[in-house]
XYZ file of C-alpha atoms in Angstrom:
680
model
C 97.869 70.914 67.663
C 94.519 71.536 67.319
C 91.477 69.230 69.201
C 94.109 68.214 71.719
C 93.877 67.942 75.342
C 96.818 68.622 77.280
C 97.407 65.922 80.543
C 100.372 67.572 82.185
C 103.791 69.436 81.484
C 107.316 68.050 81.286
C 110.096 70.871 81.327
C 107.438 73.377 80.172
C 106.323 70.671 77.466
C 102.724 70.280 77.258
C 101.907 66.395 76.987
C 98.763 66.362 75.094
C 96.273 63.452 73.600
C 94.780 64.207 70.128
C 90.756 63.255 69.993
C 91.698 60.366 67.995
C 93.487 59.150 70.514
C 90.578 56.964 72.173
C 90.521 54.869 68.888
C 93.516 53.120 70.314
C 91.634 52.192 73.128
C 88.583 51.016 71.382
C 90.612 48.904 68.896
C 92.222 47.234 71.407
C 89.009 46.354 73.482
C 87.622 45.149 70.196
C 90.777 42.617 69.754
C 90.330 41.462 73.328
C 86.477 41.087 72.742
C 87.264 38.862 69.347
C 89.719 36.824 71.168
C 87.271 36.061 74.349
C 89.840 37.138 76.398
C 89.429 37.661 80.063
C 89.302 40.712 82.278
C 92.519 40.295 83.615
C 94.011 39.688 80.379
C 92.041 42.647 78.872
C 93.679 44.904 82.172
C 97.396 44.017 81.080
C 96.690 44.624 77.420
C 95.571 48.029 78.426
C 98.522 48.606 80.785
C 100.508 47.492 78.088
C 98.850 49.983 75.672
C 99.686 52.653 78.659
C 103.306 51.621 78.549
C 104.115 52.071 74.749
C 103.039 55.411 75.243
C 105.026 56.161 77.925
C 107.995 54.962 75.847
C 106.602 57.118 72.632
C 106.634 60.060 75.317
C 109.899 59.232 76.278
C 110.783 59.030 72.487
C 109.890 62.230 71.747
C 111.542 63.748 74.753
C 114.438 62.534 73.427
C 114.029 64.575 70.326
C 113.091 67.640 72.571
C 115.857 67.157 74.574
C 118.470 67.479 71.590
C 116.711 70.314 70.127
C 117.186 72.244 73.352
C 120.620 71.772 73.079
C 120.596 73.482 69.896
C 118.336 76.103 71.400
C 115.201 74.981 69.875
C 112.441 74.913 72.262
C 109.492 72.046 72.276
C 106.181 73.550 72.763
C 104.112 70.190 72.920
C 104.013 66.983 72.468
C 101.186 64.986 71.492
C 99.905 61.776 71.301
C 98.389 59.959 68.166
C 96.778 56.789 67.842
C 99.825 55.698 65.686
C 102.349 57.685 67.818
C 103.613 60.823 69.126
C 104.601 64.002 67.397
C 107.001 66.815 68.557
C 105.826 70.483 68.206
C 109.100 72.488 68.146
C 109.191 76.045 67.726
C 111.078 76.135 64.701
C 112.573 73.592 62.439
C 116.827 73.243 62.926
C 118.192 75.244 60.157
C 121.152 73.191 59.919
C 121.254 69.524 58.262
C 123.657 68.129 61.209
C 121.193 69.724 63.760
C 118.196 67.579 61.962
C 120.268 64.141 61.923
C 121.317 64.751 65.422
C 117.382 65.777 66.606
C 115.912 62.776 64.899
C 118.327 60.414 66.082
C 118.058 61.203 69.370
C 113.968 59.611 69.763
C 115.147 56.461 68.482
C 118.402 56.417 70.324
C 116.504 57.137 73.292
C 114.387 53.685 72.608
C 117.690 51.878 72.205
C 118.885 52.899 75.994
C 115.765 51.883 77.478
C 115.832 48.832 75.880
C 119.504 47.937 76.956
C 118.606 49.309 80.266
C 116.042 46.673 80.814
C 118.032 43.772 79.175
C 119.770 42.883 82.866
C 116.091 42.364 84.081
C 114.830 39.843 81.427
C 115.144 36.405 82.862
C 114.010 34.542 79.411
C 115.026 36.654 76.467
C 113.118 36.313 73.374
C 114.139 38.381 70.243
C 111.970 40.628 69.104
C 111.053 38.996 65.968
C 109.991 36.210 67.555
C 108.175 37.917 70.625
C 104.400 37.552 69.039
C 104.777 34.350 68.580
C 106.002 33.084 71.929
C 103.412 35.230 73.824
C 99.789 35.442 73.504
C 98.770 37.486 76.437
C 100.572 40.072 78.690
C 101.369 39.331 82.357
C 103.813 39.755 85.064
C 106.154 37.169 83.533
C 106.505 38.637 80.083
C 105.838 42.546 81.106
C 109.504 43.714 80.885
C 110.335 41.602 77.674
C 107.263 43.454 76.118
C 108.481 47.071 77.151
C 112.210 45.796 75.559
C 110.481 44.554 72.613
C 108.200 47.426 72.187
C 111.517 49.925 72.490
C 113.373 47.853 69.665
C 110.604 48.033 67.511
C 109.819 51.749 68.245
C 113.860 52.311 67.109
C 113.710 50.361 64.275
C 110.308 51.803 62.458
C 111.117 55.333 63.354
C 114.432 54.956 61.373
C 112.600 53.659 58.179
C 113.531 56.478 55.577
C 109.837 57.554 55.350
C 109.621 61.321 55.489
C 108.636 62.730 58.082
C 109.510 59.792 60.279
C 112.740 60.201 62.049
C 114.367 58.203 59.222
C 112.776 60.260 56.865
C 114.468 63.298 58.622
C 117.626 62.095 58.702
C 117.417 61.128 54.868
C 116.559 64.732 54.307
C 119.483 66.163 56.352
C 121.832 64.042 54.735
C 120.769 65.340 51.400
C 120.426 68.821 52.539
C 123.928 68.553 53.103
C 124.718 68.560 49.565
C 121.781 70.712 48.056
C 119.253 73.053 48.911
C 116.837 72.293 52.032
C 113.794 72.790 49.753
C 115.156 70.065 47.285
C 116.289 68.002 50.181
C 112.656 68.043 51.580
C 111.606 67.174 48.042
C 113.404 63.953 47.507
C 112.509 62.873 51.204
C 108.840 63.425 50.859
C 108.970 61.555 47.282
C 110.950 58.612 49.135
C 108.577 58.912 52.004
C 105.491 58.477 49.826
C 106.586 55.851 47.911
C 107.373 53.728 51.017
C 104.197 54.844 52.373
C 102.536 53.335 49.201
C 103.711 50.124 49.939
C 102.740 50.418 53.635
C 99.082 51.208 52.456
C 99.248 48.196 49.668
C 100.769 45.736 52.229
C 98.472 46.677 54.896
C 95.390 46.137 52.918
C 96.677 42.857 51.689
C 97.329 41.665 54.757
C 94.628 43.235 56.259
C 96.634 45.094 58.619
C 94.467 48.232 59.141
C 97.361 50.072 61.401
C 100.012 49.738 58.801
C 97.365 51.230 56.379
C 96.806 54.199 58.789
C 100.302 54.701 59.103
C 101.120 54.724 55.191
C 98.237 57.475 54.940
C 99.832 59.499 57.814
C 102.883 59.459 55.979
C 101.601 60.429 52.672
C 99.394 63.308 54.132
C 102.107 64.726 56.636
C 104.944 64.551 54.311
C 102.815 66.419 51.822
C 102.028 68.980 54.549
C 105.681 69.412 56.188
C 106.946 69.560 52.441
C 104.572 72.828 51.625
C 105.351 74.378 55.224
C 109.109 73.869 54.593
C 108.781 75.858 51.549
C 107.098 78.457 52.717
C 109.401 78.978 56.043
C 112.559 78.771 53.543
C 110.725 81.837 51.653
C 109.733 83.750 54.883
C 113.197 83.999 56.060
C 114.375 87.876 56.072
C 110.615 88.830 55.097
C 108.633 91.600 56.803
C 104.762 91.327 56.834
C 104.791 94.746 55.285
C 106.525 92.819 52.013
C 103.993 90.562 51.517
C 100.679 92.118 52.659
C 97.712 93.094 50.516
C 97.819 96.980 50.730
C 94.668 97.303 48.157
C 92.143 97.368 51.507
C 88.506 97.955 51.365
C 87.656 99.065 54.989
C 84.090 99.633 56.289
C 82.934 100.980 59.484
C 81.483 98.563 61.725
C 77.568 100.207 61.377
C 77.608 99.963 57.992
C 74.415 97.876 56.906
C 75.238 94.525 55.207
C 73.543 95.462 51.765
C 75.569 98.493 51.417
C 78.701 96.451 52.098
C 77.616 93.761 49.541
C 77.095 96.131 46.798
C 80.495 97.614 47.087
C 82.449 94.549 47.319
C 80.390 92.784 44.808
C 82.555 93.895 41.999
C 85.758 94.292 43.720
C 88.466 91.588 43.336
C 88.937 91.251 47.393
C 88.612 88.183 49.108
C 88.797 90.020 52.493
C 88.229 93.476 53.596
C 88.534 95.128 56.954
C 85.731 95.929 59.599
C 86.960 99.239 61.685
C 85.110 99.883 65.338
C 84.684 102.614 66.941
C 87.570 102.290 69.845
C 88.414 98.782 69.235
C 91.012 96.977 66.975
C 90.003 96.213 63.178
C 88.865 92.961 62.369
C 88.944 90.986 58.940
C 85.940 89.345 57.297
C 85.591 87.432 53.807
C 83.310 88.057 51.124
C 81.831 84.381 52.391
C 81.434 85.524 55.594
C 79.484 88.840 54.668
C 77.411 86.853 52.327
C 76.672 84.344 54.763
C 75.533 86.898 57.475
C 72.960 88.092 54.798
C 71.435 85.275 54.711
C 71.162 84.589 58.115
C 70.356 87.780 59.383
C 67.941 90.539 58.266
C 69.254 92.802 55.407
C 69.234 95.910 57.632
C 71.407 94.348 59.772
C 75.134 95.906 60.052
C 78.522 94.711 60.067
C 78.561 94.256 63.669
C 76.591 91.093 62.991
C 79.687 89.237 61.437
C 81.600 86.991 64.386
C 85.028 88.285 65.045
C 87.179 85.404 64.321
C 90.751 86.639 64.425
C 91.837 88.782 67.725
C 95.637 89.107 66.370
C 96.959 92.061 65.086
C 99.995 92.173 63.065
C 102.427 94.754 62.595
C 103.937 95.687 59.076
C 107.601 95.359 60.692
C 106.980 91.943 62.100
C 109.252 89.386 60.355
C 106.952 86.722 58.512
C 108.807 83.664 60.302
C 107.783 85.136 63.773
C 103.677 84.595 62.914
C 104.202 81.877 60.268
C 102.563 79.689 62.513
C 99.395 81.593 62.662
C 99.301 81.904 58.960
C 99.562 78.349 58.775
C 97.036 77.413 61.621
C 94.098 78.399 59.019
C 94.858 78.858 56.012
C 91.309 80.633 55.291
C 92.206 82.990 57.869
C 93.329 86.811 57.378
C 94.841 89.043 59.558
C 94.776 92.804 59.880
C 98.213 94.552 59.478
C 98.820 97.846 61.366
C 101.510 100.856 61.245
C 100.947 102.255 64.255
C 97.237 102.678 64.909
C 96.178 102.907 61.127
C 95.474 99.574 59.151
C 97.821 99.446 56.229
C 97.014 96.023 54.669
C 95.766 92.717 54.980
C 97.617 89.587 55.460
C 96.953 85.563 54.927
C 98.641 82.452 54.279
C 98.026 83.014 50.456
C 99.795 85.916 50.299
C 103.124 84.213 51.474
C 102.490 81.465 49.140
C 101.964 83.978 46.355
C 105.226 85.671 47.303
C 107.123 82.700 47.298
C 106.186 81.483 44.149
C 106.903 84.629 42.721
C 110.271 84.998 43.803
C 111.189 81.159 44.059
C 113.392 81.473 40.820
C 115.838 84.225 42.865
C 117.534 81.258 44.681
C 120.972 80.420 44.461
C 121.259 77.920 41.630
C 117.724 78.455 40.422
C 117.311 74.956 42.054
C 113.621 73.645 42.375
C 111.647 74.014 45.383
C 109.050 71.312 43.590
C 108.706 67.908 42.537
C 111.799 66.271 41.423
C 111.552 64.385 38.462
C 110.709 60.514 39.054
C 114.080 59.300 36.852
C 116.396 61.327 39.095
C 114.817 59.963 42.305
C 114.954 56.268 40.936
C 118.760 56.911 40.156
C 119.268 58.755 43.895
C 117.413 55.197 45.468
C 119.431 53.097 43.383
C 122.994 55.046 43.337
C 123.938 56.600 46.805
C 126.693 58.733 44.832
C 124.161 59.969 42.817
C 123.305 62.753 45.801
C 126.791 63.930 45.658
C 126.712 64.333 41.886
C 123.222 65.974 42.004
C 124.889 68.527 44.780
C 127.759 69.892 42.439
C 127.192 73.427 41.791
C 126.243 73.791 38.137
C 129.267 75.324 36.110
C 127.357 76.913 33.527
C 125.388 78.687 36.299
C 128.636 80.091 37.846
C 129.819 80.918 34.562
C 126.265 82.751 34.064
C 127.095 84.618 37.388
C 130.614 86.006 36.544
C 129.404 87.135 32.903
C 126.648 89.397 34.925
C 128.895 90.277 37.343
C 131.511 91.502 35.089
C 128.824 92.824 32.629
C 129.406 90.488 29.955
C 133.462 91.599 29.673
C 136.025 88.870 29.435
C 136.967 87.368 32.521
C 140.199 85.394 31.693
C 142.450 87.107 34.425
C 139.425 86.093 36.895
C 140.387 82.272 37.968
C 136.954 81.754 39.853
C 134.797 82.694 36.819
C 136.375 79.578 34.813
C 135.973 77.352 37.762
C 133.050 75.776 39.711
C 132.989 76.127 43.711
C 133.020 72.869 46.071
C 129.680 72.086 47.087
C 127.981 74.349 50.083
C 130.017 77.224 48.695
C 128.460 80.690 49.091
C 130.198 82.678 46.383
C 129.324 83.590 43.593
C 125.797 81.900 44.173
C 124.839 84.726 46.389
C 125.853 87.946 47.557
C 127.165 88.541 51.089
C 125.696 91.866 52.573
C 127.743 92.484 56.196
C 127.378 94.872 59.111
C 130.980 95.483 60.505
C 131.905 96.718 63.877
C 132.519 95.625 67.891
C 129.903 95.568 70.717
C 132.424 97.551 72.791
C 132.621 100.394 70.607
C 130.106 102.788 68.662
C 133.107 104.097 66.646
C 134.508 100.929 64.837
C 131.305 100.136 62.967
C 127.732 99.788 62.820
C 127.484 96.572 65.370
C 128.509 98.405 68.213
C 126.716 102.175 67.265
C 122.931 100.564 67.549
C 121.248 98.395 69.860
C 120.814 94.545 68.563
C 117.243 94.804 67.733
C 117.704 98.251 65.642
C 120.889 96.785 64.362
C 119.457 93.635 62.599
C 116.347 95.477 61.666
C 118.499 98.184 59.895
C 120.461 95.102 58.039
C 117.311 93.568 57.086
C 116.571 96.902 55.218
C 120.414 96.636 53.580
C 119.611 93.051 52.567
C 115.968 94.041 50.917
C 117.264 97.231 48.970
C 120.333 95.053 47.810
C 117.788 92.432 46.639
C 115.986 94.673 44.247
C 118.772 96.327 43.046
C 120.299 93.195 42.067
C 117.081 90.384 41.728
C 120.125 87.738 39.952
C 122.097 87.043 43.254
C 120.217 85.985 46.415
C 121.417 88.220 49.209
C 123.131 86.684 52.471
C 123.129 88.735 55.592
C 126.363 88.566 57.591
C 128.098 90.011 60.826
C 131.453 90.787 59.773
C 132.825 90.879 64.126
C 136.348 91.872 64.826
C 137.315 89.478 67.427
C 140.736 90.619 67.917
C 141.294 94.381 67.986
C 144.865 96.905 67.404
C 145.248 98.867 70.396
C 147.432 102.150 70.877
C 148.918 100.488 74.266
C 150.934 97.231 74.497
C 149.150 95.109 76.785
C 150.811 92.713 79.134
C 152.174 90.740 76.200
C 153.507 94.054 74.160
C 151.261 92.885 71.211
C 149.426 95.893 70.966
C 146.277 94.023 70.502
C 143.003 92.892 72.300
C 141.498 89.469 72.163
C 137.655 89.702 72.673
C 135.922 87.329 75.238
C 134.306 84.447 73.911
C 130.828 86.000 75.610
C 131.111 88.428 72.821
C 131.790 86.370 69.874
C 129.200 84.282 71.235
C 126.764 87.108 71.114
C 127.692 87.771 67.360
C 126.781 84.117 66.636
C 123.485 84.339 68.474
C 122.448 87.185 66.943
C 123.397 86.083 63.436
C 121.367 83.247 63.968
C 118.038 85.903 64.824
C 118.722 86.699 60.900
C 119.797 83.249 59.663
C 122.980 85.267 59.078
C 126.947 84.146 58.453
C 129.434 85.266 60.919
C 133.019 86.699 59.755
C 135.584 86.889 62.498
C 137.984 89.858 61.665
C 141.665 89.739 63.294
C 144.009 93.101 63.664
C 146.934 91.464 64.646
C 148.702 94.645 65.675
C 152.135 93.262 66.459
C 151.191 89.770 67.065
C 151.097 87.178 64.122
C 148.152 85.322 62.244
C 149.851 82.295 63.105
C 149.300 83.252 66.787
C 145.738 84.740 66.343
C 143.902 82.256 63.931
C 144.291 78.927 65.933
C 142.923 80.673 69.281
C 139.493 81.119 67.055
C 139.263 77.444 65.586
C 136.367 76.185 67.830
C 134.215 78.797 65.905
C 135.609 78.265 62.855
C 135.035 74.806 62.821
C 130.989 76.045 62.883
C 130.044 76.004 59.071
C 128.359 79.500 59.402
C 131.614 81.143 60.632
C 134.107 82.497 58.115
C 137.203 84.839 58.764
C 138.574 88.356 57.752
C 142.034 89.403 58.310
C 142.849 93.561 58.369
C 146.539 94.603 56.733
C 145.811 97.859 58.045
C 146.933 96.601 61.567
C 149.510 94.295 60.709
C 152.712 96.394 61.890
C 155.759 94.556 60.174
C 158.262 97.064 61.540
C 156.946 97.383 65.097
C 155.200 100.202 64.509
C 152.238 101.317 66.735
C 148.848 100.607 65.334
C 146.928 103.576 63.962
C 150.164 105.472 63.741
C 150.704 104.254 59.676
C 149.298 101.760 57.609
C 150.457 98.107 58.020
C 151.020 95.524 55.643
C 150.677 91.213 54.705
C 152.500 89.718 52.212
C 151.314 87.070 50.163
C 152.770 84.417 52.627
C 150.651 85.556 55.436
C 147.540 85.510 53.315
C 148.700 82.026 52.104
C 149.151 80.896 56.101
C 145.253 81.702 56.156
C 144.110 79.844 53.227
C 146.009 76.589 54.413
C 144.787 76.894 57.959
C 141.140 77.469 56.792
C 141.642 74.711 54.014
C 142.343 72.123 56.680
C 139.656 73.142 58.840
C 137.411 72.536 55.923
C 139.216 69.172 55.151
C 139.499 67.734 58.576
C 136.070 68.551 59.615
C 133.868 68.367 56.359
C 132.897 71.352 56.598
C 131.442 73.796 53.146
C 134.097 76.210 52.104
C 135.293 79.101 54.195
C 135.590 82.683 53.214
C 138.406 84.619 53.963
C 138.109 88.682 53.755
C 141.116 90.175 53.254
C 140.899 94.207 53.642
C 142.920 96.527 51.004
C 142.780 100.079 50.265
C 146.593 100.916 49.383
C 148.863 98.752 46.996
C 151.249 98.241 49.843
C 148.651 96.952 52.172
C 149.060 93.429 50.171
C 152.381 92.513 48.466
C 153.079 90.160 46.080
C 149.172 89.458 45.465
C 150.466 87.471 42.200
C 151.814 84.979 44.677
C 148.407 84.336 46.939
C 147.827 80.461 46.318
C 144.389 79.694 45.674
C 142.734 76.609 47.319
C 138.948 75.373 46.452
C 138.162 75.194 50.536
C 138.802 78.679 50.748
C 137.027 81.417 48.916
C 139.302 84.582 49.006
C 137.459 88.066 48.850
C 139.744 91.408 48.553
C 137.714 94.183 50.088
C 137.991 97.369 49.267
C 137.757 99.274 52.577
C 138.709 102.887 52.118
C 136.612 105.634 52.663
C 135.811 109.080 50.858
C 133.880 110.447 48.056
C 132.807 107.884 45.438
C 135.294 108.990 42.874
C 137.914 108.108 45.374
C 136.549 105.007 46.535
C 135.794 103.863 42.591
C 139.357 104.619 41.778
C 140.843 102.585 45.010
C 138.674 99.596 44.074
C 139.626 99.847 40.126
C 143.612 100.017 41.448
C 143.718 97.747 44.320
C 141.154 94.937 43.817
C 139.953 95.144 39.949
C 143.418 95.330 38.244
C 145.210 92.969 40.878
C 142.613 90.202 40.752
C 142.797 87.385 43.171
C 139.191 85.768 43.093
C 136.345 87.382 44.620
C 135.831 91.646 45.092
C 134.379 93.072 48.117
C 133.649 97.037 49.027
C 133.085 98.749 52.180
C 130.398 101.711 52.530
C 130.984 103.964 55.895
C 127.736 105.294 57.176
C 129.783 108.127 58.739
C 133.053 108.636 57.090
C 131.609 108.358 53.172
C 129.197 111.482 54.059
C 131.476 113.206 56.458
C 134.819 113.194 53.938
C 133.070 112.537 50.442
C 129.476 114.006 51.228
C 127.674 111.090 50.003
C 127.083 107.266 50.643
C 127.017 105.308 47.706
C 123.723 103.064 47.142
C 123.487 99.706 45.488
C 123.039 100.905 41.876
C 126.175 103.130 42.143
C 128.578 100.088 43.255
C 126.721 97.464 40.968
C 128.535 99.533 38.042
C 131.733 98.553 39.124
C 133.648 96.108 37.194
C 133.110 93.306 38.383
C 130.153 93.939 40.727
C 131.534 93.193 43.982
C 130.164 89.823 45.389
C 130.552 91.114 49.101
C 129.077 94.114 50.662
C 130.698 95.450 54.112
C 128.763 98.615 55.905
C 130.371 100.233 58.661
């Protein structure tokens, strides 16, 4: 936070005080003077204020420790006159994480209050404390600290966003709807409570309560905006949002000449190129201010360089969003190699977010929520769940889009509404497939992690441009159980990947906000033996399952010597197992990907029993030329419909055998257009 003085560090977290912090000391001294307190009483009061802020630091450390548990670092804790604020590296992405992190602060205060109870001789309830004691001293200091911690816990749990209770409320709402909409609802409720604080504070001459209300209004609005921008920054590169029409002037160009060149230009910023140095960005205002304050024959060198950061076009936006939001009036040069290729500011991200807002799943509004809806939400808690139900008309529209307007009678998913939290059909999944131990099994193991994620981002962008109707969800499809040509110790002809490798897939996916699909090649084992071993991962909301009939050797053949098979009963076991996990752990619907490129790979498809807790994708994963792949898709996926469809593209085999890698536009011509795209 700007204008904050760092006092010390705890666990590499800066503990700072805001410039306005001394106001609380001045306010306390003023109150003690008005009450004609003695020097001793004033010193006790100052000690009490210090202990309050120690409790606040511990409260914020509670948040920081819980955040660290979820892999989120806390940069600093800043003390304000009205409390504290933890500055985290990034906000939690999952509702459960936000709820737990938000509750950790008040829980720290509750623990402190309970620890002090045995040492308090004459206990007084917190609501009677102020009536019992006029001044602090050694007889009531422990009771005072206990009471402060109780009040901190209660006060912070008020559902006034962005206070802890408001964040818990947002997390609960976000479990049923989009994060942007949840933020808008929580912020509106917070503003309503803040207005009550302000009015109550003014009517009762309680300045602190009014200031807290004002803080809630301002900080809630700021965080609502920041959440909106962070949401739309995911998956974007600087090069995708920057202004490419750059006016660049040498630093020795006279101010007057630069002004004549820019006065008829719509550009708000321009680049100043220095000999042998990095470029800087200046605004029109800076140029004309320099002209007013310097002789007109001065050059652009007279403009003070304010931005020292140089951004790269391939840098993810979410890595630099703090720089963009720190000073909305600031702009940064964007480089490709040693050449300036653009200018970027917060305004670029804002404009991009507004343009592409309609591409969000369900077209749910990120802006203000109608007042009537919020009133109903406040009065009836069940309304939140009702609001979260995916729109059946939206589901129908998407299926009409996937089917290109053709009849959809034999596609069950087209006429049914998915459960809340379902990804399909509201997003198209684009997945990278493979195993980290092998460069031959897919793209996951063929490239270094950073290069792999960067290339996946490019594919996601390509698919988003090819079909703007559906937002694209990146995924890592990791083979967690691989078929083997040797029997192994138990003769099952399969190898189970160590937890460290699965954890690696989940960690890499988190960097891209991607889901994870764990694939099973059973060999001579069975789904009944292999799926339960992955339950600890499948209990995570972002982890799903894939099963590959090609390596299910029912006749005890050696894997890779012939093509295996699954019957509907096998697939039904997987569906039932996943459905039980969803019900028992209150998870969003799971996705089950079933590979297929021949008819015998899946027998009795018509007997597959669908359940609303599991979304089944039949994935055409044969390689070859476009005509062969289209024929396989039509024969084994489209004409034998189950629920959703997928299509695999092979970077090597499709090119080596079929001489052509199909692009998004070609794949989208299939009927129905696949909702799941896999690259190997």
